[in-house]
C-alpha cells in the first residue's frame, strides 16, 4: 500500500482532490485528517489516504514517468561532469539546478541524512557534496530509497572492477608492509588453478630480501599447490630466473613491503621492476592496499609507488573494517 497526502483550504476540498485523482472513494482509504497553519499563517486542511500500488502507479500516468526518466538522464549527465571534475579534467558544476529552484524541506532532510551516513562511512566530503547537491531540487531527493539506489549505482559504475585477473602474463605486487601481498598472491594462484591453469604453467618469484618470513611463507604456499617458486636476491639472479620462465603462462612477482618513506626498499623494487620490463616484457603492476587504511595514507602510498606505473589496486582485509569510505574515495579519485 502507498500513503499519499492532499492539502487544500478546507477538508472537503482536500477530499475532492483525492476523489478527483482516484475517481472513486472505493479506490482509496482515508487514514488521517488534520488542520494546521502553513508558512503564510493560513489555516489549511490535510487528509492522508492509503491506496494500493496498482492504483497509485496508474494515477501517475506516462507523462510523469517520462518526466522522471528525463530527470534521471539529466542527473546522469551531471554525474559524469562531476566525475570529470573530481579527476581534475574540468571545473566542477555542483548544484547548478539549485540556482533555478529551491529544495523542499523534505528533500533537504533526506539529503542531509544520506550525507551523514556517507560521512560516517568515511567518504570524502567533497565527493559527497558533488554527488548529492545536484539532487536538491529534484523529486528524487524526496525518496530516500530511490536516491540511495541511484548513488550506489553511480558508485558501481565509477569503480571499474577487473573480472579477469589472468589476462596478463606477468604480475608485480607492491604495497606497504602488512597489507597482505603474499596471502593475496596465494589466493590468486588458487584462483588461477581453479580456472583451469595447470600449476606447472605458473611461477612465483619472491623479491623480498628484507624479511625471511616472507620467503618461507610463499615457499610453503607454492609447494602445497605444486607451483614453481624462485627467490631472486639480486637483479642478476632475477635475470637468470626470467631466462628459465619463457614457457610459463603466468608469473607472479612478490616484492618487499615498504612504507612510503622507506627509500631503500622502494629503490630495490624499482631496480627489479625496470629489469623485468626489459627482460620479460610488459608487467602489470598491482598496488595492494588494506581497506582500513586512512585516506591520506592511501594517497601517499599511491604517490610513492606511482613511478612503477600502477595498473590497478587490490583491496584486502575488507572483513576487518565496516568503514570502507576511505578506500572507495581513494579508488574514485585515483
Tab-separated table of C-alpha atoms in Angstrom:
chain	number	residue	atom	x	y	z
A	1	UNK	CA	0.000	0.000	0.000
A	2	UNK	CA	1.061	3.597	-0.728
A	3	UNK	CA	0.341	6.581	1.512
A	4	UNK	CA	-0.423	9.980	-0.040
A	5	UNK	CA	-1.458	13.401	1.278
A	6	UNK	CA	-3.792	16.051	-0.163
A	7	UNK	CA	-3.762	19.657	1.083
A	8	UNK	CA	-6.449	22.295	0.434
A	9	UNK	CA	-8.087	25.275	2.187
A	10	UNK	CA	-10.841	23.035	3.628
A	11	UNK	CA	-11.242	19.324	4.445
A	12	UNK	CA	-13.954	18.971	1.770
A	13	UNK	CA	-11.689	20.416	-0.911
A	14	UNK	CA	-8.828	18.146	0.149
A	15	UNK	CA	-11.196	15.187	-0.029
A	16	UNK	CA	-12.342	16.245	-3.509
A	17	UNK	CA	-8.718	16.305	-4.698
A	18	UNK	CA	-8.335	12.663	-3.660
A	19	UNK	CA	-11.588	11.668	-5.383
A	20	UNK	CA	-10.587	13.599	-8.497
A	21	UNK	CA	-7.301	11.712	-8.716
A	22	UNK	CA	-8.605	8.228	-7.909
A	23	UNK	CA	-12.105	8.596	-9.482
A	24	UNK	CA	-13.948	6.891	-6.634
A	25	UNK	CA	-13.820	6.674	-2.848
A	26	UNK	CA	-13.724	2.900	-3.271
A	27	UNK	CA	-10.177	3.188	-4.670
A	28	UNK	CA	-8.598	4.610	-1.508
A	29	UNK	CA	-8.934	4.679	2.275
A	30	UNK	CA	-8.711	7.827	4.439
A	31	UNK	CA	-6.355	7.172	7.348
A	32	UNK	CA	-5.942	10.660	8.827
A	33	UNK	CA	-7.293	14.219	8.601
A	34	UNK	CA	-5.958	17.390	10.203
A	35	UNK	CA	-5.826	21.176	10.005
A	36	UNK	CA	-2.835	23.442	10.582
A	37	UNK	CA	-1.393	26.834	9.711
A	38	UNK	CA	1.004	26.907	6.783
A	39	UNK	CA	4.094	29.107	6.288
A	40	UNK	CA	1.820	32.005	5.274
A	41	UNK	CA	-0.116	31.619	8.553
A	42	UNK	CA	-3.170	30.390	6.632
A	43	UNK	CA	-5.366	27.617	8.019
A	44	UNK	CA	-5.294	24.626	5.667
A	45	UNK	CA	-6.605	21.060	5.765
A	46	UNK	CA	-4.729	17.855	5.032
A	47	UNK	CA	-6.071	14.368	4.515
A	48	UNK	CA	-3.873	11.283	4.294
A	49	UNK	CA	-5.016	8.303	2.280
A	50	UNK	CA	-3.836	4.774	1.648
A	51	UNK	CA	-4.050	3.336	-1.868
A	52	UNK	CA	-2.881	0.110	-3.469
A	53	UNK	CA	0.275	0.298	-5.613
A	54	UNK	CA	-1.534	-0.563	-8.844
A	55	UNK	CA	-3.964	2.348	-8.465
A	56	UNK	CA	-1.169	4.681	-7.423
A	57	UNK	CA	1.012	3.757	-10.421
A	58	UNK	CA	-1.962	4.168	-12.742
A	59	UNK	CA	-2.553	7.639	-11.312
A	60	UNK	CA	0.984	8.723	-12.116
A	61	UNK	CA	0.460	8.376	-15.843
A	62	UNK	CA	3.002	8.026	-18.615
A	63	UNK	CA	3.864	11.729	-18.695
A	64	UNK	CA	5.124	11.740	-15.100
A	65	UNK	CA	7.117	8.578	-15.699
A	66	UNK	CA	8.706	10.151	-18.753
A	67	UNK	CA	9.492	13.249	-16.716
A	68	UNK	CA	11.216	11.118	-14.086
A	69	UNK	CA	13.265	9.301	-16.735
A	70	UNK	CA	14.268	12.630	-18.260
A	71	UNK	CA	15.293	13.860	-14.820
A	72	UNK	CA	17.368	10.744	-14.219
A	73	UNK	CA	19.115	11.132	-17.576
A	74	UNK	CA	19.879	14.754	-16.771
A	75	UNK	CA	21.329	13.733	-13.433
A	76	UNK	CA	23.408	11.045	-15.133
A	77	UNK	CA	24.921	13.767	-17.286
A	78	UNK	CA	25.672	15.846	-14.203
A	79	UNK	CA	27.276	12.858	-12.511
A	80	UNK	CA	29.584	12.355	-15.494
A	81	UNK	CA	30.635	16.005	-15.380
A	82	UNK	CA	31.299	15.762	-11.666
A	83	UNK	CA	33.391	12.627	-12.096
A	84	UNK	CA	35.497	14.505	-14.655
A	85	UNK	CA	35.805	17.406	-12.233
A	86	UNK	CA	36.909	15.131	-9.413
A	87	UNK	CA	39.533	13.663	-11.734
A	88	UNK	CA	40.771	17.189	-12.449
A	89	UNK	CA	39.706	17.255	-16.091
A	90	UNK	CA	37.321	20.190	-15.826
A	91	UNK	CA	35.811	22.672	-13.411
A	92	UNK	CA	33.083	21.184	-11.161
A	93	UNK	CA	29.493	22.312	-11.580
A	94	UNK	CA	27.811	21.239	-8.327
A	95	UNK	CA	24.164	22.039	-7.715
A	96	UNK	CA	23.691	24.077	-10.888
A	97	UNK	CA	19.944	23.459	-10.751
A	98	UNK	CA	19.803	24.939	-7.264
A	99	UNK	CA	20.219	28.374	-8.839
A	100	UNK	CA	16.845	27.970	-10.544
A	101	UNK	CA	14.754	26.101	-7.964
A	102	UNK	CA	14.748	25.831	-4.209
A	103	UNK	CA	14.851	22.442	-2.468
A	104	UNK	CA	11.881	21.421	-0.359
A	105	UNK	CA	12.171	20.832	3.366
A	106	UNK	CA	11.760	17.099	2.806
A	107	UNK	CA	14.487	16.906	0.152
A	108	UNK	CA	16.841	18.836	2.445
A	109	UNK	CA	16.214	16.370	5.268
A	110	UNK	CA	16.714	13.347	3.003
A	111	UNK	CA	19.955	14.673	1.510
A	112	UNK	CA	21.386	15.697	4.890
A	113	UNK	CA	20.584	12.261	6.310
A	114	UNK	CA	22.317	10.479	3.421
A	115	UNK	CA	25.310	12.834	3.685
A	116	UNK	CA	25.583	11.976	7.370
A	117	UNK	CA	25.507	8.237	6.638
A	118	UNK	CA	28.158	8.517	3.894
A	119	UNK	CA	30.354	10.693	6.107
A	120	UNK	CA	30.144	8.098	8.882
A	121	UNK	CA	31.362	5.534	6.353
A	122	UNK	CA	34.433	7.672	5.714
A	123	UNK	CA	33.646	9.072	2.271
A	124	UNK	CA	35.276	12.390	1.450
A	125	UNK	CA	33.021	15.448	1.994
A	126	UNK	CA	33.925	16.959	-1.383
A	127	UNK	CA	32.836	13.826	-3.203
A	128	UNK	CA	29.630	13.542	-1.126
A	129	UNK	CA	28.657	17.148	-1.899
A	130	UNK	CA	29.327	16.764	-5.614
A	131	UNK	CA	27.250	13.598	-5.723
A	132	UNK	CA	24.244	14.778	-3.712
A	133	UNK	CA	23.869	18.541	-4.167
A	134	UNK	CA	22.529	18.303	-7.761
A	135	UNK	CA	19.592	16.273	-6.433
A	136	UNK	CA	18.462	19.041	-4.074
A	137	UNK	CA	15.735	20.439	-6.350
A	138	UNK	CA	14.516	17.158	-7.832
A	139	UNK	CA	11.626	14.923	-6.818
A	140	UNK	CA	14.104	12.063	-6.457
A	141	UNK	CA	15.506	13.780	-3.348
A	142	UNK	CA	12.192	13.265	-1.572
A	143	UNK	CA	12.532	9.475	-1.810
A	144	UNK	CA	15.490	8.323	0.287
A	145	UNK	CA	15.417	4.744	-1.004
A	146	UNK	CA	15.420	5.872	-4.640
A	147	UNK	CA	18.198	8.396	-4.054
A	148	UNK	CA	20.426	5.905	-2.235
A	149	UNK	CA	19.875	3.372	-5.038
A	150	UNK	CA	20.904	5.961	-7.613
A	151	UNK	CA	24.058	6.906	-5.669
A	152	UNK	CA	25.040	3.244	-5.235
A	153	UNK	CA	24.558	2.701	-8.962
A	154	UNK	CA	26.849	5.664	-9.661
A	155	UNK	CA	29.459	4.215	-7.312
A	156	UNK	CA	29.292	0.864	-9.059
A	157	UNK	CA	29.702	2.477	-12.473
A	158	UNK	CA	32.563	4.702	-11.297
A	159	UNK	CA	34.591	1.788	-9.927
A	160	UNK	CA	35.987	-0.455	-12.653
A	161	UNK	CA	36.379	-3.960	-11.250
A	162	UNK	CA	38.718	-6.335	-13.060
A	163	UNK	CA	36.785	-9.538	-13.643
A	164	UNK	CA	39.657	-11.347	-15.355
A	165	UNK	CA	42.899	-11.041	-13.357
A	166	UNK	CA	44.559	-13.661	-15.568
A	167	UNK	CA	44.568	-11.717	-18.828
A	168	UNK	CA	48.168	-10.504	-18.289
A	169	UNK	CA	51.125	-12.875	-18.151
A	170	UNK	CA	53.382	-11.132	-15.627
A	171	UNK	CA	52.083	-9.538	-12.409
A	172	UNK	CA	54.083	-7.494	-9.914
A	173	UNK	CA	52.532	-6.970	-6.470
A	174	UNK	CA	53.609	-3.908	-4.471
A	175	UNK	CA	52.339	-2.210	-1.340
A	176	UNK	CA	53.006	-1.248	2.243
A	177	UNK	CA	54.195	-3.762	4.813
A	178	UNK	CA	51.437	-5.917	6.287
A	179	UNK	CA	48.693	-5.328	3.709
A	180	UNK	CA	48.634	-8.996	2.696
A	181	UNK	CA	50.522	-9.152	-0.618
A	182	UNK	CA	51.847	-12.666	-0.063
A	183	UNK	CA	48.466	-14.053	1.001
A	184	UNK	CA	46.826	-12.302	-1.957
A	185	UNK	CA	49.248	-13.965	-4.369
A	186	UNK	CA	48.455	-17.365	-2.848
A	187	UNK	CA	44.732	-16.737	-3.337
A	188	UNK	CA	45.225	-15.657	-6.954
A	189	UNK	CA	47.303	-18.772	-7.646
A	190	UNK	CA	44.486	-20.914	-6.246
A	191	UNK	CA	42.005	-18.976	-8.402
A	192	UNK	CA	44.180	-19.497	-11.491
A	193	UNK	CA	44.303	-23.243	-10.896
A	194	UNK	CA	40.545	-23.312	-10.264
A	195	UNK	CA	40.038	-21.631	-13.664
A	196	UNK	CA	41.952	-24.406	-15.403
A	197	UNK	CA	45.552	-23.196	-15.475
A	198	UNK	CA	47.940	-26.053	-14.698
A	199	UNK	CA	50.206	-25.482	-11.659
A	200	UNK	CA	53.126	-26.322	-13.958
A	201	UNK	CA	52.276	-23.257	-16.069
A	202	UNK	CA	52.586	-20.910	-13.086
A	203	UNK	CA	55.714	-19.482	-11.485
A	204	UNK	CA	56.193	-17.257	-8.450
A	205	UNK	CA	59.206	-15.025	-7.850
A	206	UNK	CA	59.964	-13.508	-4.455
A	207	UNK	CA	61.957	-10.251	-4.415
A	208	UNK	CA	61.704	-9.633	-0.652
A	209	UNK	CA	65.288	-9.577	0.612
A	210	UNK	CA	64.324	-7.857	3.850
A	211	UNK	CA	62.045	-10.410	5.518
A	212	UNK	CA	62.945	-14.093	5.851
A	213	UNK	CA	59.410	-14.980	6.925
A	214	UNK	CA	58.046	-13.799	3.562
A	215	UNK	CA	60.317	-16.264	1.751
A	216	UNK	CA	59.221	-19.134	3.978
A	217	UNK	CA	55.517	-18.250	3.733
A	218	UNK	CA	55.461	-18.025	-0.059
A	219	UNK	CA	57.590	-21.152	-0.417
A	220	UNK	CA	55.077	-23.036	1.738
A	221	UNK	CA	52.077	-21.878	-0.327
A	222	UNK	CA	53.639	-22.698	-3.694
A	223	UNK	CA	54.872	-26.094	-2.524
A	224	UNK	CA	51.356	-27.020	-1.382
A	225	UNK	CA	49.902	-26.058	-4.772
A	226	UNK	CA	52.666	-27.578	-6.909
A	227	UNK	CA	53.790	-24.231	-8.356
A	228	UNK	CA	57.423	-23.413	-9.199
A	229	UNK	CA	58.946	-20.940	-6.759
A	230	UNK	CA	62.041	-18.759	-7.179
A	231	UNK	CA	63.835	-16.406	-4.816
A	232	UNK	CA	65.719	-13.578	-6.520
A	233	UNK	CA	68.270	-11.901	-4.261
A	234	UNK	CA	69.575	-9.514	-6.897
A	235	UNK	CA	68.839	-8.128	-10.347
A	236	UNK	CA	71.354	-10.594	-11.784
A	237	UNK	CA	69.616	-13.582	-10.188
A	238	UNK	CA	66.267	-12.227	-11.407
A	239	UNK	CA	67.574	-12.273	-14.983
A	240	UNK	CA	68.611	-15.881	-14.548
A	241	UNK	CA	65.131	-16.748	-13.270
A	242	UNK	CA	63.449	-14.983	-16.192
A	243	UNK	CA	65.576	-16.982	-18.621
A	244	UNK	CA	64.063	-20.176	-17.183
A	245	UNK	CA	60.459	-18.974	-17.355
A	246	UNK	CA	59.986	-18.355	-21.076
A	247	UNK	CA	57.351	-21.088	-21.336
A	248	UNK	CA	55.326	-20.136	-18.266
A	249	UNK	CA	51.761	-18.896	-18.771
A	250	UNK	CA	51.548	-16.869	-15.552
A	251	UNK	CA	54.299	-15.272	-13.486
A	252	UNK	CA	53.501	-13.659	-10.128
A	253	UNK	CA	56.172	-11.465	-8.508
A	254	UNK	CA	56.093	-10.611	-4.802
A	255	UNK	CA	58.030	-7.532	-3.651
A	256	UNK	CA	59.229	-6.237	-0.309
A	257	UNK	CA	56.572	-4.438	1.676
A	258	UNK	CA	57.633	-0.836	2.125
A	259	UNK	CA	56.325	2.310	3.741
A	260	UNK	CA	56.264	5.465	1.608
A	261	UNK	CA	59.337	6.818	3.430
A	262	UNK	CA	61.345	3.578	3.117
A	263	UNK	CA	63.645	4.677	0.287
A	264	UNK	CA	65.885	1.603	0.320
A	265	UNK	CA	63.038	-0.835	-0.307
A	266	UNK	CA	61.441	1.424	-2.921
A	267	UNK	CA	64.695	1.669	-4.865
A	268	UNK	CA	65.170	-2.090	-4.615
A	269	UNK	CA	61.697	-2.704	-6.058
A	270	UNK	CA	62.335	-0.100	-8.770
A	271	UNK	CA	65.525	-1.836	-9.914
A	272	UNK	CA	63.757	-5.201	-10.095
A	273	UNK	CA	60.806	-3.647	-11.947
A	274	UNK	CA	62.945	-1.947	-14.580
A	275	UNK	CA	64.856	-5.143	-15.197
A	276	UNK	CA	61.683	-7.229	-15.505
A	277	UNK	CA	60.300	-4.799	-18.092
A	278	UNK	CA	63.410	-5.119	-20.243
A	279	UNK	CA	63.840	-8.887	-19.862
A	280	UNK	CA	60.356	-10.375	-19.861
A	281	UNK	CA	58.125	-7.721	-21.402
A	282	UNK	CA	55.104	-5.821	-20.157
A	283	UNK	CA	54.403	-6.262	-16.457
A	284	UNK	CA	51.075	-5.471	-14.785
A	285	UNK	CA	51.707	-3.640	-11.519
A	286	UNK	CA	49.131	-4.289	-8.795
A	287	UNK	CA	49.058	-1.970	-5.776
A	288	UNK	CA	47.793	-3.923	-2.758
A	289	UNK	CA	46.087	-1.760	-0.108
A	290	UNK	CA	44.239	-2.531	3.105
A	291	UNK	CA	40.586	-1.458	3.359
A	292	UNK	CA	41.145	0.104	6.779
A	293	UNK	CA	43.940	2.478	5.736
A	294	UNK	CA	43.415	6.221	6.228
A	295	UNK	CA	42.649	8.220	3.085
A	296	UNK	CA	45.725	10.455	3.455
A	297	UNK	CA	47.969	7.398	3.841
A	298	UNK	CA	46.427	5.739	0.784
A	299	UNK	CA	47.243	8.821	-1.296
A	300	UNK	CA	50.852	8.835	-0.030
A	301	UNK	CA	51.258	5.127	-0.726
A	302	UNK	CA	49.973	5.561	-4.277
A	303	UNK	CA	52.199	8.575	-4.935
A	304	UNK	CA	55.311	6.711	-3.816
A	305	UNK	CA	54.560	3.643	-5.938
A	306	UNK	CA	53.246	5.545	-8.967
A	307	UNK	CA	56.661	5.512	-10.658
A	308	UNK	CA	56.076	1.779	-11.171
A	309	UNK	CA	53.127	2.638	-13.454
A	310	UNK	CA	50.434	1.144	-11.219
A	311	UNK	CA	47.749	-0.531	-13.350
A	312	UNK	CA	45.204	-1.486	-10.712
A	313	UNK	CA	44.566	-1.750	-6.987
A	314	UNK	CA	43.757	-4.841	-4.953
A	315	UNK	CA	41.858	-4.144	-1.720
A	316	UNK	CA	42.495	-6.556	1.147
A	317	UNK	CA	41.157	-7.057	4.689
A	318	UNK	CA	37.621	-5.970	3.843
A	319	UNK	CA	36.409	-8.207	6.656
A	320	UNK	CA	38.390	-6.221	9.222
A	321	UNK	CA	36.527	-2.921	8.886
A	322	UNK	CA	32.979	-1.662	8.398
A	323	UNK	CA	34.108	1.754	7.155
A	324	UNK	CA	35.399	1.411	3.609
A	325	UNK	CA	34.706	5.016	2.649
A	326	UNK	CA	38.390	5.945	2.682
A	327	UNK	CA	39.389	3.288	0.190
A	328	UNK	CA	36.319	3.934	-2.005
A	329	UNK	CA	37.147	7.660	-2.156
A	330	UNK	CA	40.766	6.798	-2.950
A	331	UNK	CA	39.765	4.474	-5.801
A	332	UNK	CA	37.323	7.032	-7.215
A	333	UNK	CA	39.882	9.822	-7.305
A	334	UNK	CA	42.994	7.900	-8.356
